[in-house]
Amino acid sequence: MANFSRHDVRRGLNAVRWPLFWTRIGMFAESLWQATWPLVTVVLAVFAVLMLGLQDRVVIEIVWAGAVVAALAAVASLIYAFVRFRVPSRAAALARLDATLPGRPLQALQDTQAIGGTDAASTAVWRAHQSRMAERASQARAVPADLRVSRRDPYALRYVAVLIFAVALIFGSIWRVGSVATMAPGAADGLATGPVWEGWVESPRYTGRPTIYLNDIPEGPLNIPAGSLITLRLYGEIGALTVAETVSGRAGEVPPASASEQDFTAIQSGDIAINGPGGRTWSIAILPDTAPTVAILNEPDADALGEMSLPFQASDDYGVEAGEARIALDLGAVDRRHGLAIAPEDRPALTIALPMPIAGSRSQFEETLIEDFSEHPWANLPVTVVLSVLDAAEQQSETEPRAITLPGRRFFDPLAAAVIEQRRDLLWSRENATRVAQILRAVAHRPDDVFRTEVDQLRLRRAVNRLETLASYGLTDEQQEGIARDLWDLALAIEEGDLSNALERLRRAKERLNQAMRDGASPAEIEELMRELRRATDDYMRQLSRQAELDADANEENRQSGDQNQMQMTQDDLQRMMDRIQELMEQGRMAEAEQALQELQEMLENMRVTQGEGQGGQSPGEQAMEGLADTLREQQGLSDQAFRDLQEQFNPDAQAGENQGNEGRNGGQGRGNQHSQGGEGQGEQSDGQQGGDGDQQSDGGQGEGSLADRQQALRDELRRQQGSLPGAGTPEGDAARDALDRAGRAMDGAEEALRQDDFAEAIDNQSQAMEALREGMRALGEAMQQEAQNSQQGQGMSESDRRADARDPLGRDPGSNGSVGTEEGLLQGEDVYRRARDLLDEIRRRSGEGERPDVELDYLKRLLDRF
């Protein structure tokens, strides 16, 4: 039994021979690394510093100090290694391997039976136990070494050394390590090979070229970039080696040719010679660094809102670093009349940084300078523009001055254009202040003829009064800029108008488009005005459709009888007519386009406009648009009343008799205030209250209430409308929400100012709120239009296509109830509007012939009334 047991032990131990061997090797590596990692860290760090050549850039004392520190660190690392290192024994490796096996079979195989050796049953059990342990031992696998030393190196110094060494391998040189040997005392005298030298050529960093080690370069021609730094080190007896060069162009006091350290910059072609044992001579050719170039590609372009786009091209052999555009007033080309007749105030030239490519090469690129100079005094005046660029070598080049008209926003409303012109004269020179005030007073002499809203009239009057007051004491720069800002905001309000009235907005859009065609507006401006006309037309159609539905519910019989004498048009018909107008403008046929625009407006104002069949209730977008329009009217009314209260603060007697019947006071609470926002009964007053004191109000939101309370109620209503705004997730819908958020913040500011009786601040905030509401309505209209276009694309064949066979002889679809469903056949051809005018003239001629039957004359009269 004993022989069998020893055989079992040998079999089990032989089975783990190789796993035990590799486990012991791993333990050896583990012990070695844990003992020597400080030494490896020190060695890598020292070699990295030497390979990077830092010893050649500092004084010799720092090199010696570093050598002492490195030596002490190396000695301490060696002592640490001898103390920590242990060669692992076979027993230790066997114990580690046995610990990874269940039941420690290797230890069991080395055990002997202590008792029961003479008992056959006990011996059989022991033999079976060792047999099972031998089988478990045969499944042993080598245990990997644990090389982690993070507990001993909490600051990861070993990784820092590895990183620095990797940088040295990439950017350094192994040959630089030997230079430290010559720095030891007496080392130069001990050179067995005599005097030696080393040299480097470091190209400017912006070139991207590597450093050249001159010891590896044979004699002959050598091309290097201009501005390269040449470093030479001479070792050995002084005077044994000398340097001669003609590339630096140095003059005056220069170091001797035998100096052990020589640095100079190559700026011209020439020779570099190292004379003496082992010396060499190179013929240096300088690679020129050309100056950058820049050019303006096209004339500046401007969008409908006056934002300038100036394309340009720039290039450089190593890349453009920066650039700028300088814009100066071309005084000689200015039409020096009216407010520009006097000498202008000194203004510095405009300097704008040119956009540079964020990614990619700057060696050659094209970019576009985009800026908005609409509010600058030189907007729409002759200027000169000069582009300049700079490269890394600080070489600069610029374009020839180009004469252009500085793009800016153009105002097509005559009143807004007049305000902007006087704003320009005020910024041209403060000496124009009195003249500007007089002209603006003359413009506003008959306000009912020029102003659409009383708010604009009061804002202009306030600006003129302030200008006259300040001009008498002398305008400061801040006061001049402040009045100019007020005039700019006023002109914008006049130009864009009040969007709460759909018909008024439609008329204003048509007038601005007509004025733009007369003034020769740019295609971008025409396109923007056409978009505004389309939006105004859509709003007007929705308003008339809602009114038609109300009329139909109120009087079904009148609606049915009226349908026989009214022409109905669909939204597609109007869309095609406006497309035709835009096509005429693009072809330059402005007279025909203006005539067609006039006819379109007359049709919209005199005909019943519908959106086709199946008109049901309002869509969420229409409801939101109507609610925002009501909110805008409410805000306009509050602003009107705030203006009147502001006037009463300074002149209460002059306003005492003006309140009765005025909008915005007790008689009406402002335009649109008949819609309840702050509670039931708001805007409803008895006749006896009209003209009474505005401070006599009832509680609970009844009657007019204070301006601050009404402003708060209007803010709460806007917050409610924001919660049900359609178009979420679309760019247009998000823009509408952002605009309404700004409007809400402005309303909060207006409410706070009203509670403090600061009417001027409240009016400014209310103006900002109305402007933001207008922007929100524009964005919401675009979102609704985009949604409608997307839905139409998925509807398949239109109704007009399914009824193509039922068209009349003129190619028109009769539609439902005699309405015109399409004008594809009617609105085609080059002479369509000329033919329409001929037909209209013929109808007029026949209606003037009294001998015709009365029935025919009545029919011709109805045609004339209709068209």
mmCIF file of N, CA and C in Angstrom, residues 624 628 631 715 718-719 721-726 733-747 769-780:
data_model
loop_
_atom_site.group_PDB
_atom_site.id
_atom_site.type_symbol
_atom_site.label_atom_id
_atom_site.label_comp_id
_atom_site.label_asym_id
_atom_site.label_seq_id
_atom_site.Cartn_x
_atom_site.Cartn_y
_atom_site.Cartn_z
ATOM 1 N N ALA A 624 -54.900 78.944 -32.409
ATOM 2 C CA ALA A 624 -53.737 79.574 -31.771
ATOM 3 C C ALA A 624 -53.424 80.916 -32.414
ATOM 4 N N LEU A 628 -53.467 84.511 -30.521
ATOM 5 C CA LEU A 628 -52.304 85.401 -30.472
ATOM 6 C C LEU A 628 -52.638 86.766 -31.046
ATOM 7 N N THR A 631 -54.358 88.587 -28.373
ATOM 8 C CA THR A 631 -53.378 89.013 -27.373
ATOM 9 C C THR A 631 -52.591 90.221 -27.850
ATOM 10 N N ARG A 715 -50.515 88.424 -19.488
ATOM 11 C CA ARG A 715 -49.378 87.480 -19.413
ATOM 12 C C ARG A 715 -49.881 86.077 -19.084
ATOM 13 N N LEU A 718 -51.334 84.576 -22.218
ATOM 14 C CA LEU A 718 -50.291 84.137 -23.146
ATOM 15 C C LEU A 718 -49.675 82.825 -22.677
ATOM 16 N N ARG A 719 -49.478 82.673 -21.370
ATOM 17 C CA ARG A 719 -48.923 81.415 -20.856
ATOM 18 C C ARG A 719 -49.873 80.251 -21.161
ATOM 19 N N GLN A 721 -51.945 80.112 -23.699
ATOM 20 C CA GLN A 721 -51.876 79.850 -25.138
ATOM 21 C C GLN A 721 -50.611 79.084 -25.501
ATOM 22 N N GLN A 722 -49.511 79.353 -24.800
ATOM 23 C CA GLN A 722 -48.267 78.640 -25.089
ATOM 24 C C GLN A 722 -48.419 77.146 -24.819
ATOM 25 N N GLY A 723 -49.263 76.783 -23.866
ATOM 26 C CA GLY A 723 -49.424 75.368 -23.550
ATOM 27 C C GLY A 723 -50.103 74.579 -24.642
ATOM 28 N N SER A 724 -50.872 75.227 -25.513
ATOM 29 C CA SER A 724 -51.588 74.522 -26.587
ATOM 30 C C SER A 724 -51.098 74.924 -27.958
ATOM 31 N N LEU A 725 -49.858 75.388 -28.040
ATOM 32 C CA LEU A 725 -49.330 75.842 -29.331
ATOM 33 C C LEU A 725 -48.967 74.641 -30.190
ATOM 34 N N PRO A 726 -49.424 74.589 -31.457
ATOM 35 C CA PRO A 726 -49.076 73.446 -32.327
ATOM 36 C C PRO A 726 -47.669 73.600 -32.891
ATOM 37 N N GLY A 733 -42.020 75.736 -35.357
ATOM 38 C CA GLY A 733 -42.730 75.697 -34.086
ATOM 39 C C GLY A 733 -41.848 76.080 -32.914
ATOM 40 N N ASP A 734 -40.591 75.605 -32.927
ATOM 41 C CA ASP A 734 -39.672 75.983 -31.849
ATOM 42 C C ASP A 734 -39.377 77.479 -31.878
ATOM 43 N N ALA A 735 -39.246 78.053 -33.091
ATOM 44 C CA ALA A 735 -39.011 79.496 -33.188
ATOM 45 C C ALA A 735 -40.197 80.280 -32.640
ATOM 46 N N ALA A 736 -41.427 79.791 -32.911
ATOM 47 C CA ALA A 736 -42.608 80.464 -32.368
ATOM 48 C C ALA A 736 -42.604 80.419 -30.842
ATOM 49 N N ARG A 737 -42.240 79.289 -30.281
ATOM 50 C CA ARG A 737 -42.208 79.181 -28.814
ATOM 51 C C ARG A 737 -41.142 80.085 -28.210
ATOM 52 N N ASP A 738 -39.982 80.152 -28.847
ATOM 53 C CA ASP A 738 -38.940 81.041 -28.335
ATOM 54 C C ASP A 738 -39.396 82.500 -28.367
ATOM 55 N N ALA A 739 -40.050 82.892 -29.456
ATOM 56 C CA ALA A 739 -40.517 84.275 -29.557
ATOM 57 C C ALA A 739 -41.564 84.579 -28.489
ATOM 58 N N LEU A 740 -42.473 83.629 -28.234
ATOM 59 C CA LEU A 740 -43.495 83.867 -27.217
ATOM 60 C C LEU A 740 -42.889 83.879 -25.818
ATOM 61 N N ASP A 741 -41.819 83.118 -25.608
ATOM 62 C CA ASP A 741 -41.126 83.194 -24.313
ATOM 63 C C ASP A 741 -40.549 84.598 -24.101
ATOM 64 N N ARG A 742 -39.962 85.166 -25.156
ATOM 65 C CA ARG A 742 -39.444 86.534 -25.042
ATOM 66 C C ARG A 742 -40.579 87.521 -24.783
ATOM 67 N N ALA A 743 -41.705 87.303 -25.453
ATOM 68 C CA ALA A 743 -42.847 88.185 -25.224
ATOM 69 C C ALA A 743 -43.319 88.097 -23.771
ATOM 70 N N GLY A 744 -43.342 86.886 -23.217
ATOM 71 C CA GLY A 744 -43.755 86.739 -21.826
ATOM 72 C C GLY A 744 -42.813 87.444 -20.866
ATOM 73 N N ARG A 745 -41.498 87.342 -21.126
ATOM 74 C CA ARG A 745 -40.552 88.031 -20.246
ATOM 75 C C ARG A 745 -40.699 89.550 -20.346
ATOM 76 N N ALA A 746 -40.949 90.037 -21.563
ATOM 77 C CA ALA A 746 -41.159 91.474 -21.722
ATOM 78 C C ALA A 746 -42.439 91.919 -21.011
ATOM 79 N N MET A 747 -43.492 91.096 -21.060
ATOM 80 C CA MET A 747 -44.723 91.427 -20.341
ATOM 81 C C MET A 747 -44.487 91.475 -18.829
ATOM 82 N N ALA A 769 -42.567 93.241 -26.242
ATOM 83 C CA ALA A 769 -43.537 92.149 -26.206
ATOM 84 C C ALA A 769 -44.315 92.062 -27.520
ATOM 85 N N MET A 770 -44.740 93.219 -28.056
ATOM 86 C CA MET A 770 -45.476 93.192 -29.321
ATOM 87 C C MET A 770 -44.604 92.708 -30.464
ATOM 88 N N GLU A 771 -43.342 93.124 -30.482
ATOM 89 C CA GLU A 771 -42.438 92.655 -31.537
ATOM 90 C C GLU A 771 -42.234 91.144 -31.447
ATOM 91 N N ALA A 772 -42.068 90.640 -30.225
ATOM 92 C CA ALA A 772 -41.907 89.190 -30.064
ATOM 93 C C ALA A 772 -43.188 88.446 -30.443
ATOM 94 N N LEU A 773 -44.344 89.013 -30.133
ATOM 95 C CA LEU A 773 -45.601 88.387 -30.542
ATOM 96 C C LEU A 773 -45.712 88.325 -32.061
ATOM 97 N N ARG A 774 -45.302 89.394 -32.727
ATOM 98 C CA ARG A 774 -45.335 89.380 -34.193
ATOM 99 C C ARG A 774 -44.418 88.290 -34.749
ATOM 100 N N GLU A 775 -43.220 88.184 -34.180
ATOM 101 C CA GLU A 775 -42.307 87.138 -34.640
ATOM 102 C C GLU A 775 -42.888 85.750 -34.383
ATOM 103 N N GLY A 776 -43.519 85.577 -33.215
ATOM 104 C CA GLY A 776 -44.134 84.282 -32.928
ATOM 105 C C GLY A 776 -45.254 83.955 -33.893
ATOM 106 N N MET A 777 -46.065 84.948 -34.269
ATOM 107 C CA MET A 777 -47.143 84.705 -35.230
ATOM 108 C C MET A 777 -46.589 84.386 -36.610
ATOM 109 N N ARG A 778 -45.493 85.079 -36.989
ATOM 110 C CA ARG A 778 -44.867 84.746 -38.279
ATOM 111 C C ARG A 778 -44.382 83.297 -38.285
ATOM 112 N N ALA A 779 -43.653 82.921 -37.237
ATOM 113 C CA ALA A 779 -43.123 81.557 -37.179
ATOM 114 C C ALA A 779 -44.255 80.531 -37.133
ATOM 115 N N LEU A 780 -45.314 80.828 -36.396
ATOM 116 C CA LEU A 780 -46.445 79.897 -36.328
ATOM 117 C C LEU A 780 -47.126 79.784 -37.684
#
